XYZ file of C-alpha atoms in Angstrom:
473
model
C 71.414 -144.419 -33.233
C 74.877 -142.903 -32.875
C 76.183 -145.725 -35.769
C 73.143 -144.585 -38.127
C 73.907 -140.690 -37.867
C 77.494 -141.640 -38.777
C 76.437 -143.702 -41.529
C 74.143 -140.714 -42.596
C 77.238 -138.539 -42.678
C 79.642 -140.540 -44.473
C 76.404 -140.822 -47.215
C 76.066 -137.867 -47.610
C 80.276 -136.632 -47.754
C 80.335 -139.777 -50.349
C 77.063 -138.805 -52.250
C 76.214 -142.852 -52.298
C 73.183 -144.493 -50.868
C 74.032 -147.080 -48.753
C 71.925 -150.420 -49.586
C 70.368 -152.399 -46.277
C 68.227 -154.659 -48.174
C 70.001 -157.676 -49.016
C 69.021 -161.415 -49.701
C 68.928 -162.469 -46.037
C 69.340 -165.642 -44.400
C 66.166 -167.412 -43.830
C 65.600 -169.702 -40.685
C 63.655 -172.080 -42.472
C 65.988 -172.063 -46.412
C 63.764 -174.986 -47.422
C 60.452 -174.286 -46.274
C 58.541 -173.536 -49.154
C 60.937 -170.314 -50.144
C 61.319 -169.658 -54.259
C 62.992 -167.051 -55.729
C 61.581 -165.545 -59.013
C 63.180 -163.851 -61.678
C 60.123 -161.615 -62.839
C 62.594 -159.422 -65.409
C 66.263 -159.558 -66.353
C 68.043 -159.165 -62.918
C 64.957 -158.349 -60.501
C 64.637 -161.262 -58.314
C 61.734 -161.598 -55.965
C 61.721 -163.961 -53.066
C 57.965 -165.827 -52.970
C 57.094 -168.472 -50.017
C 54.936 -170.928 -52.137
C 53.675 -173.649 -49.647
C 51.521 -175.859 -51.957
C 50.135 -179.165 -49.498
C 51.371 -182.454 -50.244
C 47.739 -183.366 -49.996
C 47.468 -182.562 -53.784
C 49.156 -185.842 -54.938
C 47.575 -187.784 -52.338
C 44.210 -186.722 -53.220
C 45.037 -187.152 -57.103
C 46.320 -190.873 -55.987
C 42.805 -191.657 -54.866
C 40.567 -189.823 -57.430
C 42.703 -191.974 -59.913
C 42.563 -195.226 -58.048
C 38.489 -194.605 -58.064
C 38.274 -193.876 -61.230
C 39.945 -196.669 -62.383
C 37.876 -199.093 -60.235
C 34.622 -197.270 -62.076
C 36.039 -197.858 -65.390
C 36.809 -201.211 -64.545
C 33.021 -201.605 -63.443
C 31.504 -199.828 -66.468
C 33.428 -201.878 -68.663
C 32.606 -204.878 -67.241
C 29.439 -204.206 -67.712
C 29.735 -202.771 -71.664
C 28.142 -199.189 -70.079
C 29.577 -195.489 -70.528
C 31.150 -193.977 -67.254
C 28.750 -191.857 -65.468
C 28.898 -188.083 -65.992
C 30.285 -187.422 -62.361
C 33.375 -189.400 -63.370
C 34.619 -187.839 -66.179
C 37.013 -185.357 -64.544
C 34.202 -183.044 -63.325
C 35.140 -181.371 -59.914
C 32.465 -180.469 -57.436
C 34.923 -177.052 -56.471
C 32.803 -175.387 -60.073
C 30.085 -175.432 -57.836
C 28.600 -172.570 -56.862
C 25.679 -169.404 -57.041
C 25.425 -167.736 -59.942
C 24.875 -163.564 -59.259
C 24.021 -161.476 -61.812
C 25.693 -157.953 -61.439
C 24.652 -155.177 -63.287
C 25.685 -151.381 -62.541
C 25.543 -148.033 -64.116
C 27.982 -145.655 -62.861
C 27.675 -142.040 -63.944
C 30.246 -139.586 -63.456
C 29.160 -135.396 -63.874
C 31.624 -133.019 -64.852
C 31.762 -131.090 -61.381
C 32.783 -134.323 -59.703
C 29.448 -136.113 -58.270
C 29.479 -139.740 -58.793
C 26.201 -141.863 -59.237
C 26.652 -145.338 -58.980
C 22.813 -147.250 -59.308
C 22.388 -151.144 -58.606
C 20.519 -152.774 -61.158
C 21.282 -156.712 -60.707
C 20.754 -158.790 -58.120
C 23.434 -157.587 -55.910
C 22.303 -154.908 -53.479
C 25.245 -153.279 -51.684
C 25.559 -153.853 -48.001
C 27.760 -154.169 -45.109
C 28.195 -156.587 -42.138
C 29.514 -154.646 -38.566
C 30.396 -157.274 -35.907
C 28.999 -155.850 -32.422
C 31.976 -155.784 -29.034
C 29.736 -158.853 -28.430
C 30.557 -160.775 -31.018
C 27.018 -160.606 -32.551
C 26.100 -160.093 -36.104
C 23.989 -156.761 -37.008
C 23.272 -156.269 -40.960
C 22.939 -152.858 -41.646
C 20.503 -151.590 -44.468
C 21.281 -151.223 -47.559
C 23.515 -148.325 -48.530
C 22.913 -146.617 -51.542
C 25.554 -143.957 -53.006
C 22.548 -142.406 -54.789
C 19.870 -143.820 -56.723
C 18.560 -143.127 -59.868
C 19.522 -139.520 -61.459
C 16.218 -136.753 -60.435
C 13.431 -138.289 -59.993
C 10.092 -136.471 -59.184
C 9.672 -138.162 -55.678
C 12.795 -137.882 -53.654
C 14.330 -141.112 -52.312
C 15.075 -139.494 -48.999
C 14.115 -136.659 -46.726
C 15.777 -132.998 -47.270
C 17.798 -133.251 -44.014
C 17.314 -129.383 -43.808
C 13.638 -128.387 -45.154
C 11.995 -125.535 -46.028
C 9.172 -124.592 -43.585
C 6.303 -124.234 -45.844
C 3.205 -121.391 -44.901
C -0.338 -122.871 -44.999
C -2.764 -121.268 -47.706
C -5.419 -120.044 -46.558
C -8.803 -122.375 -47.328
C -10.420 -121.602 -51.005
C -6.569 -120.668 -52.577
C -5.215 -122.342 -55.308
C -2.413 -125.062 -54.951
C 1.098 -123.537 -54.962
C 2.806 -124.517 -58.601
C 4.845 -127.082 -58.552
C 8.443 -126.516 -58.449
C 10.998 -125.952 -61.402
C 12.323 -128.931 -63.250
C 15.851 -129.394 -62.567
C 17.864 -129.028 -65.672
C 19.340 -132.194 -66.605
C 22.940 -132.439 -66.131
C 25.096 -133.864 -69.423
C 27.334 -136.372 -67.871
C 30.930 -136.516 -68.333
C 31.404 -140.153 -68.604
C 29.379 -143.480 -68.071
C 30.402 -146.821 -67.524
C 28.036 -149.688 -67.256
C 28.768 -153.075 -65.831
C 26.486 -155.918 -66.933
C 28.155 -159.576 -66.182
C 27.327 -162.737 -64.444
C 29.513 -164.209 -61.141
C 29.811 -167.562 -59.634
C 30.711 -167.362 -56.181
C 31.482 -170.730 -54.425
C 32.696 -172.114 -51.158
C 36.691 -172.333 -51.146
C 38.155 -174.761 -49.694
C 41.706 -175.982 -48.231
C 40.677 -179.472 -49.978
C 39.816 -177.485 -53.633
C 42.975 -178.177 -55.817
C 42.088 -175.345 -57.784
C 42.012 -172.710 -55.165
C 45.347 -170.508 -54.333
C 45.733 -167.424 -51.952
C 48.249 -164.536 -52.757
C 49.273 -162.359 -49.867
C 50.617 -159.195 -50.818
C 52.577 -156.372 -48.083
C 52.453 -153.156 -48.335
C 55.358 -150.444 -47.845
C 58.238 -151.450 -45.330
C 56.941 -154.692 -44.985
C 57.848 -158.292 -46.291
C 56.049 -161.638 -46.712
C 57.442 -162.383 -42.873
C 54.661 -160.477 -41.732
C 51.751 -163.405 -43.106
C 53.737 -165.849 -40.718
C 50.380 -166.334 -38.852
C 48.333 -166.529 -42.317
C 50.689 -168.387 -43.858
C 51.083 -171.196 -40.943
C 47.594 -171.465 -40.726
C 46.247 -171.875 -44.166
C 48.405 -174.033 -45.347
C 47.604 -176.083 -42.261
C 44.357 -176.265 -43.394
C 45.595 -177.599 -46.887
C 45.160 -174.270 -48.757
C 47.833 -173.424 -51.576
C 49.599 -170.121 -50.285
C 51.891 -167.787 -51.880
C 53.513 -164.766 -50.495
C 56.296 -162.675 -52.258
C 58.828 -159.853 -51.122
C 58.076 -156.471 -52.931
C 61.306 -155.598 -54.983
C 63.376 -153.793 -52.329
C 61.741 -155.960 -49.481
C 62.779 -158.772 -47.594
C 65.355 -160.639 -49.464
C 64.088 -159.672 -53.092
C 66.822 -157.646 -54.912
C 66.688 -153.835 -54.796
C 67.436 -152.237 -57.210
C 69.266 -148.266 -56.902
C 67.090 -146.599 -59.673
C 63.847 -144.990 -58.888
C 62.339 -145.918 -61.193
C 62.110 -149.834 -59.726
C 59.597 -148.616 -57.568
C 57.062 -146.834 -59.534
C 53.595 -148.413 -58.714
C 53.467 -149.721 -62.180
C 56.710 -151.667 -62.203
C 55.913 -153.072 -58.789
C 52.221 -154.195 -60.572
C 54.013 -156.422 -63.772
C 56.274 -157.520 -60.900
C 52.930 -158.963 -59.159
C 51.343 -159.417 -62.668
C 54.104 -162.096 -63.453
C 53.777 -163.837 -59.921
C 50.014 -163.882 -60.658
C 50.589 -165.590 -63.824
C 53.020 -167.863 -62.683
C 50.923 -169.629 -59.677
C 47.531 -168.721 -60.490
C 45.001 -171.525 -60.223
C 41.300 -171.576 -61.501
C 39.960 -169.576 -58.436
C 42.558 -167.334 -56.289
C 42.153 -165.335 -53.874
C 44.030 -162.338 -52.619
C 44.931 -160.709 -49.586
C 46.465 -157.333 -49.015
C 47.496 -155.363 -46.635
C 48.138 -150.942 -46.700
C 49.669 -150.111 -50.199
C 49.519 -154.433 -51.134
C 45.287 -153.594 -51.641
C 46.100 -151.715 -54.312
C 48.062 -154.475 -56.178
C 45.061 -156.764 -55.266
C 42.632 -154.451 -56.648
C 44.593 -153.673 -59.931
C 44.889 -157.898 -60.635
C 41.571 -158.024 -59.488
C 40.595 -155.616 -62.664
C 42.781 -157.217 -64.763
C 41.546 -160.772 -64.587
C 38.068 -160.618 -63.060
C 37.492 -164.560 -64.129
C 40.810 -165.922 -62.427
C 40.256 -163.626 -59.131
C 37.389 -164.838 -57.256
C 37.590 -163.321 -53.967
C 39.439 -160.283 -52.279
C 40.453 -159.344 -48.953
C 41.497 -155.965 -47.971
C 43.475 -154.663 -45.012
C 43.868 -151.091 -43.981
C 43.660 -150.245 -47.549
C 42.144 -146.863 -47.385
C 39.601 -145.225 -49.360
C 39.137 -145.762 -53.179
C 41.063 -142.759 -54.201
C 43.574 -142.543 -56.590
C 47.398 -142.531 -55.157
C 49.114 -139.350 -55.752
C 52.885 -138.938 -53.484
C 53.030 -136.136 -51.206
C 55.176 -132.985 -51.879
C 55.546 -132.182 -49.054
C 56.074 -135.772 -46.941
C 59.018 -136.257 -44.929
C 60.133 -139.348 -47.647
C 60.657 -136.323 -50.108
C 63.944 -135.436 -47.955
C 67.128 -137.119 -49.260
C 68.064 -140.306 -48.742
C 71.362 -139.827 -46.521
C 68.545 -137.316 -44.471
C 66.159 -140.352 -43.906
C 69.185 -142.862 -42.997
C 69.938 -140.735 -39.993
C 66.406 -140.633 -39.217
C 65.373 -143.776 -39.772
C 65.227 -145.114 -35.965
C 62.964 -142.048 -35.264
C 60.878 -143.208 -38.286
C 60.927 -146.853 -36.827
C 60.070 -145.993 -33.797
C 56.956 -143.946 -35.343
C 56.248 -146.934 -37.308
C 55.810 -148.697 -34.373
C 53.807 -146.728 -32.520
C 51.773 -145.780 -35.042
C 51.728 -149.398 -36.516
C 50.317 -151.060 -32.785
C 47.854 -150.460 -30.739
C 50.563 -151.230 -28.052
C 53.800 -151.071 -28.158
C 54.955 -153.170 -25.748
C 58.278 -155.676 -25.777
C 55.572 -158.442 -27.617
C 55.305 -155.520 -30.346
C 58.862 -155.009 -30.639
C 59.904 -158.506 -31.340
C 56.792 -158.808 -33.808
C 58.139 -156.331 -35.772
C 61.778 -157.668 -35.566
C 60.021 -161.160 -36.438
C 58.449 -160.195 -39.330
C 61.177 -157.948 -41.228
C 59.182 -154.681 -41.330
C 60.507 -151.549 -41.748
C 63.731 -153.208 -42.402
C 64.409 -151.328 -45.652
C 67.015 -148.584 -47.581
C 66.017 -145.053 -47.235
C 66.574 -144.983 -50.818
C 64.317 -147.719 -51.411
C 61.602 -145.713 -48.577
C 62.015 -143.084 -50.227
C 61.502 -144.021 -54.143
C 58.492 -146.585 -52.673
C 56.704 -143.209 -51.218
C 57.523 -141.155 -54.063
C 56.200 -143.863 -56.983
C 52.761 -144.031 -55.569
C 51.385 -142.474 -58.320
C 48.139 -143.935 -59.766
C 45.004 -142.311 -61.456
C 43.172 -144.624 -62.831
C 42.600 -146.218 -59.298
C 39.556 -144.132 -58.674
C 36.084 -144.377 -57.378
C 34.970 -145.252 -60.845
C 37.815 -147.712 -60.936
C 36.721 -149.616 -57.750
C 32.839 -149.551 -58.459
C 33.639 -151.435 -61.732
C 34.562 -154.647 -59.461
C 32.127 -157.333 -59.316
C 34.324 -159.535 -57.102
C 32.941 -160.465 -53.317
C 35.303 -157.969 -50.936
C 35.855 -158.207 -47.172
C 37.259 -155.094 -45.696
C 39.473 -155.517 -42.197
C 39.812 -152.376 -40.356
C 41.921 -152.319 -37.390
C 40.291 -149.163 -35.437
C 42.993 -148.062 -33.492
C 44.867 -147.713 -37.031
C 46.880 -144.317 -36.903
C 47.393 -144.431 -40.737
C 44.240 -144.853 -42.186
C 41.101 -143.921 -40.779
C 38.137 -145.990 -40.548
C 36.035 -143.115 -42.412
C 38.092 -144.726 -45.252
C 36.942 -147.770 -45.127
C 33.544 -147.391 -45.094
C 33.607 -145.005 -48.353
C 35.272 -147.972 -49.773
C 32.685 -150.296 -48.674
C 29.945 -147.722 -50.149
C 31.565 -147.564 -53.470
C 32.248 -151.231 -53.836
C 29.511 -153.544 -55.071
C 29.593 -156.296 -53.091
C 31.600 -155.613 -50.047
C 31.318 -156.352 -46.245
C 33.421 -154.387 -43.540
C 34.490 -155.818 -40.164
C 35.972 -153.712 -37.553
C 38.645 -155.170 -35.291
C 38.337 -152.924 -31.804
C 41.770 -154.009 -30.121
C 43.665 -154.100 -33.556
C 45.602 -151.344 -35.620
C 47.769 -151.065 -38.647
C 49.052 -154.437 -38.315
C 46.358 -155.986 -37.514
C 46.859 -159.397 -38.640
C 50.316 -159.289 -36.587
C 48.354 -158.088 -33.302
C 45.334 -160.022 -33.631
C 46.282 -163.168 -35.819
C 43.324 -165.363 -34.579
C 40.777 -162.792 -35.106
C 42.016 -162.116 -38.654
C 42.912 -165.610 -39.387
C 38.851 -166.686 -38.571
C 37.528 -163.708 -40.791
C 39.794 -164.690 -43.757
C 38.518 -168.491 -43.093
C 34.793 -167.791 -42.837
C 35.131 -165.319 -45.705
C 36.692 -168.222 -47.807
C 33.959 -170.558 -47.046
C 31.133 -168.133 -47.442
C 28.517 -168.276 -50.385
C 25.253 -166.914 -51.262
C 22.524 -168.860 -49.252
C 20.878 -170.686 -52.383
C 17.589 -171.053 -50.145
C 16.080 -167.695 -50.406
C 15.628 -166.177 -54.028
C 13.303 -163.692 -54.867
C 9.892 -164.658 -55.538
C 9.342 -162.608 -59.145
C 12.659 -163.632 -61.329
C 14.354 -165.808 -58.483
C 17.012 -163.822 -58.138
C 19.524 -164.147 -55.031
C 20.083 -161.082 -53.289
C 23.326 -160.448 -50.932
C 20.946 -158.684 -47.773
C 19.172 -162.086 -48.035
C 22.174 -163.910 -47.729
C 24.908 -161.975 -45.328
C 23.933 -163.668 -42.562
C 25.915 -166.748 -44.185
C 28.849 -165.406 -42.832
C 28.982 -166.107 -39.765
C 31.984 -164.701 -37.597
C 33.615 -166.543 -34.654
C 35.602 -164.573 -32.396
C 38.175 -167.000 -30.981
C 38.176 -168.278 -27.537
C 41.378 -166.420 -25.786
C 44.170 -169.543 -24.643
């Protein structure tokens, strides 16, 4: 600590910043680790583990097509359908989601469900048992004569005497002119993914202070399972280059950072995984290409509110300031960041490189959260399958959050981890690592449709999902 508040000093006396994030020396130099030149000297570092079982799988496909060919020829017969370089991964149900989201001028949102996708949420019990909740509904259709549900505070009415006439029915409400309407109308096909689908790729994106060190578990395990996995370094992070102008960090330049990643290892059907300030990358690609993105995962993310930096937030204070506080800011990290913090925490967050960056870089990274179009409105105009991951002991972000995110969304689920927190998928890697998995797999249950237009409903098909806690070793 005593080396930091000279550091501080010297800063400030020389009026430079000093720089702590440099390209650092990986353990593993060869293991999958790329670095990416997304703009004219701004270098991220991406782990890109694609499975050798790619070429091995195209070897055989070939070899049996071939032999197929061979046999239709001999025969003087066209090659079946199947075999003409269809895939089995386009597979899939077909959802039809339709929305009209209506937004008043003194703030009141009205979001109404008119597909086939009702909104609902899965809650895993300390049991491990599955309970679907009913359907939440932000609020149905705009004044109707028959209210959808009771007046929580009524008025006590007085009975007439007998032989009176009827009380007159109530005023009409006057219609409200809405300030802006958006309506979603557009067709999904949500399929099974699978480590042994060529076409599938996962992105896992950090959030502030953090690196791609911290998806170790995720990363390990996927990619075990044959899944295509990439993970970059935020500019500023991990051994990506930061740059010492503000402006590098604006949430925008950090998005075309992301943007170009995206573009440069996106398959046919990705899906990405964020974590704190990384769900709102996810969620801005996610609007950007809704036909490459096919599922999400969010972690800790927060409500759907628009990011605005705060005035008056501790990151405001210069950066010399924050270098000779930052082991008072790690140490808040980590005990805000764990539900424990225990010797096991420590070296997890040595392990995975978080918190390990410049005050200056802290500082402009807190400062450039600015982002208004990532509203409610902005987040109710997804149509792409969600699964929140709350840890409930998280200090940051409340799990109040969370569920306004999974009422706003239109096809979302919510699981709450009891024993995790903040980092989550560091404390409870199993857990998270079997909800990602069963998330992946998951699909609309084809078997029950409804009976009038056959259409397939989400309540009808949660229970799909079915979510192992892992045996303890």
């Amino acid at each position: 600590m005593l080396t930091s508040i000279t550091d501080g000093i010297l800063c400030c006396l020389s009026g430079k910043t000093s720089n702590l994030v440099l390209p650092l020396e990986s353990s593993e130099p060869s293991d999958g680790f790329e670095f990416v030149e997304v703009k004219p000297g701004r270098v991220l570092r991406v782990r890109h583990i694609k499975p050798v079982r790619q070429c091995i799988e195209t070897k055989k496909q070939d070899a049996e097509k071939n032999t197929k060919n061979v046999d239709c020829d001999a025969k003087g017969d066209a090659p079946p359908e199947d075999s003409r370089d269809n895939d089995d991964d386009d597979a899939g149900t077909s959802v039809h989601c339709k929305r009209k989201i209506t937004v008043y001028r003194n703030g009141q949102l009205v979001i109404e469900n008119l597909g086939d996708v009702l909104h609902s949420e899965i809650l895993q019990c300390q049991d491990g048992d599955l309970e679907p909740c009913s359907t939440v509904e932000v609020e149905l259709a705009d004044y109707k004569e028959t209210p959808s549900s009771p007046d929580p505070n009524p008025v006590p009415t007085v009975p007439l005497p007998s032989g009176d006439q009827k009380p007159a029915p109530p005023p009409r409400r006057r219609r409200r002119k809405p300030k802006r309407t958006v309506l979603i109308d557009s067709t999904r096909v949500i399929s099974s993914c699978k480590g042994t689908h060529s076409d599938v790729a996962l992105f896992f994106v950090h959030g502030v202070g953090g690196s791609l060190d911290i998806w170790s578990s995720q990363l390990n395990f996927f990619s075990r399972l044959g899944y295509e996995v990439i993970a970059p370094d935020l500019a500023g992070h991990g051994a990506s280059t930061a740059p010492q102008i503000a402006a590098a960090y604006t949430f925008y330049a950090l998005a075309e950072d992301l943007r170009a990643i995206f573009k440069r290892y996106a398959r046919k059907r990705n899906i990405l995984i964020g974590h704190s300030y990384g769900v709102s990358f996810c969620t801005f690609l996610a609007h950007e290409y809704p036909d490459l993105v096919h599922k999400v995962v969010m972690i800790n993310g927060g409500g759907p509110t628009a990011l605005e930096p705060s005035l008056c937030s501790i990151f405001q204070l210069p950066s010399c300031v924050l270098h000779c506080l930052s082991p008072c800011l790690a140490w808040s990290f980590l005990k805000a960041g764990f539900a424990r913090q225990g010797a096991k925490e420590k070296q997890l967050l040595k392990q995975g490189n978080a918190f390990n960056v410049s005050p200056f870089v802290l500082r402009a990274m807190m400062s450039g959260q600015y982002w208004p179009e990532g509203d409610e409105v902005y987040h109710a105009e997804l149509t792409v399958p969600i699964l929140l991951v709350h840890g409930m002991c998280d200090k940051f972000v409340p799990v109040e959050e969370d569920q306004r995110m999974a009422e706003i969304l239109l096809f979302a689920f919510l699981k709450v981890i009891e024993e995790g927190s903040h980092m989550v998928m560091m404390e409870c890697p199993d857990t998270v690592n079997t909800l990602l998995h069963e998330f992946f797999l998951w699909e609309p249950d084809m078997s029950k449709k409804g009976e009038a237009d056959n259409t397939v409903s989400v309540c009808d098909s949660i229970n799909t999902l079915k979510i192992k806690k892992p045996v303890d070793k």
